[in-house]
Amino acid sequence: LAISFHHARSWTIFQEYGRDVVAQFGMVAAIFTCTALSYTPVFDDGYVEVARLEVSGNFGKDIPIPLMGGDMKVWQVFFAIIPATMLLVLFFFDHNVSSLLSQQKRFQLEKPPSYHYDFAVLGTIFALCGFFGVPPGNGLIPQAPLHVRALATIENIDGKEVYRKVEEKRWSNFLQSALCLVTLLIMPIISMIPQAVLSGTFLYMGVSGLGDNGLFDRACGMLMEPALRPALWSGGTEKPDWAQQVTRYTLTQLACVTVIFIISLNCFLGLNGPPISIAFPFFIAALVPIREKILPKFLSEEELEILDPFDPTEEDAHTGSVF
């Protein structure tokens, strides 16, 4: 339902303004709709138990906040540097990659350097959270492509979305943080949401990102008949050969993704094995030397500039043809 609303701008029903509203608030509408359906006799019939979110209803009473001190020993403080470093690597790559994705030229942002201000604020918040011993917040909303999309004026041209303008306001960032605070006061209402609906939101976020995902497009292209493969890039005279260069690059990416996915889920060790999943940020960091040292050995720099461009051209930004 959320994915259908996500593409509402390409509908032929409703006026343009109505389609835009559906696309902007489709995710929220889907959550409300599916939560309401879970209380209808079709689902709430006594035979099927609908698992709902387990939350605390007494903010400040059932949520312990360990400040400095307590029973923690000195050696434990220094030992915590190891998992903290792993989280640092994860957040560093997570925020930077998401920020780069949010500043693509096709979005036509006027003030992309303002994202550095967000990083400064997040860094200050992280330091305060560490001092008081509370879990750090992951503030990816301002640097998320979905957030940019929500603030954009988008036109559907020949089946492709073209970004005309993005409202670069800070109110949406502030309101997002304010709503997170409000959720602490409405825990009984949040507990009404089925667990399956929450899982569906993560599924939606993943699937909605496949439309602009070069790895997904190239993996599908590998399975297509050569004559039917779409043009995945524009400009230039030399194109990488699908049978060799594109396939090698795509298979390398798929191998890296598979390894990281298996490590993050402890697939080989099971639930009783050592928690190696906490080390997966280092494997994400390893993608940098793979790109800089290994890939150039079997792909030329010209081919890598097409397959993995650092800075798309203005023409590519408007056509959306570079992945």
XYZ file of C-alpha atoms in Angstrom, residues 1-14 18-31 33-34 149 156 161 200 203-205 207-208:
39
model
C 0.000 0.000 0.000
C 2.818 2.403 0.900
C 4.697 1.592 -2.307
C 1.553 2.237 -4.336
C 1.136 5.623 -2.646
C 4.847 6.306 -3.218
C 4.229 6.297 -6.986
C 0.988 8.287 -6.794
C 2.424 11.046 -9.000
C 2.216 8.690 -11.978
C -1.481 7.953 -11.381
C -4.145 9.169 -13.779
C -6.821 9.653 -11.104
C -7.209 12.768 -8.928
C -4.206 15.414 -4.823
C -1.681 12.974 -6.291
C 1.133 14.994 -4.735
C -0.504 14.873 -1.292
C -0.968 11.100 -1.540
C 2.689 10.659 -2.504
C 3.876 12.893 0.346
C 1.801 11.314 3.127
C 1.319 7.827 1.696
C 3.532 6.144 4.284
C 1.630 7.655 7.211
C -1.705 6.792 5.572
C -0.576 3.191 5.078
C 0.401 2.849 8.743
C -4.894 2.072 7.486
C -3.146 -1.195 8.310
C 12.065 13.683 -1.880
C 6.733 12.833 -14.059
C 10.750 11.561 -12.011
C 6.545 -3.264 6.701
C 10.567 -3.218 3.923
C 9.093 -0.139 2.244
C 12.231 1.919 2.914
C 12.182 -1.403 -1.689
C 11.622 2.295 -2.384
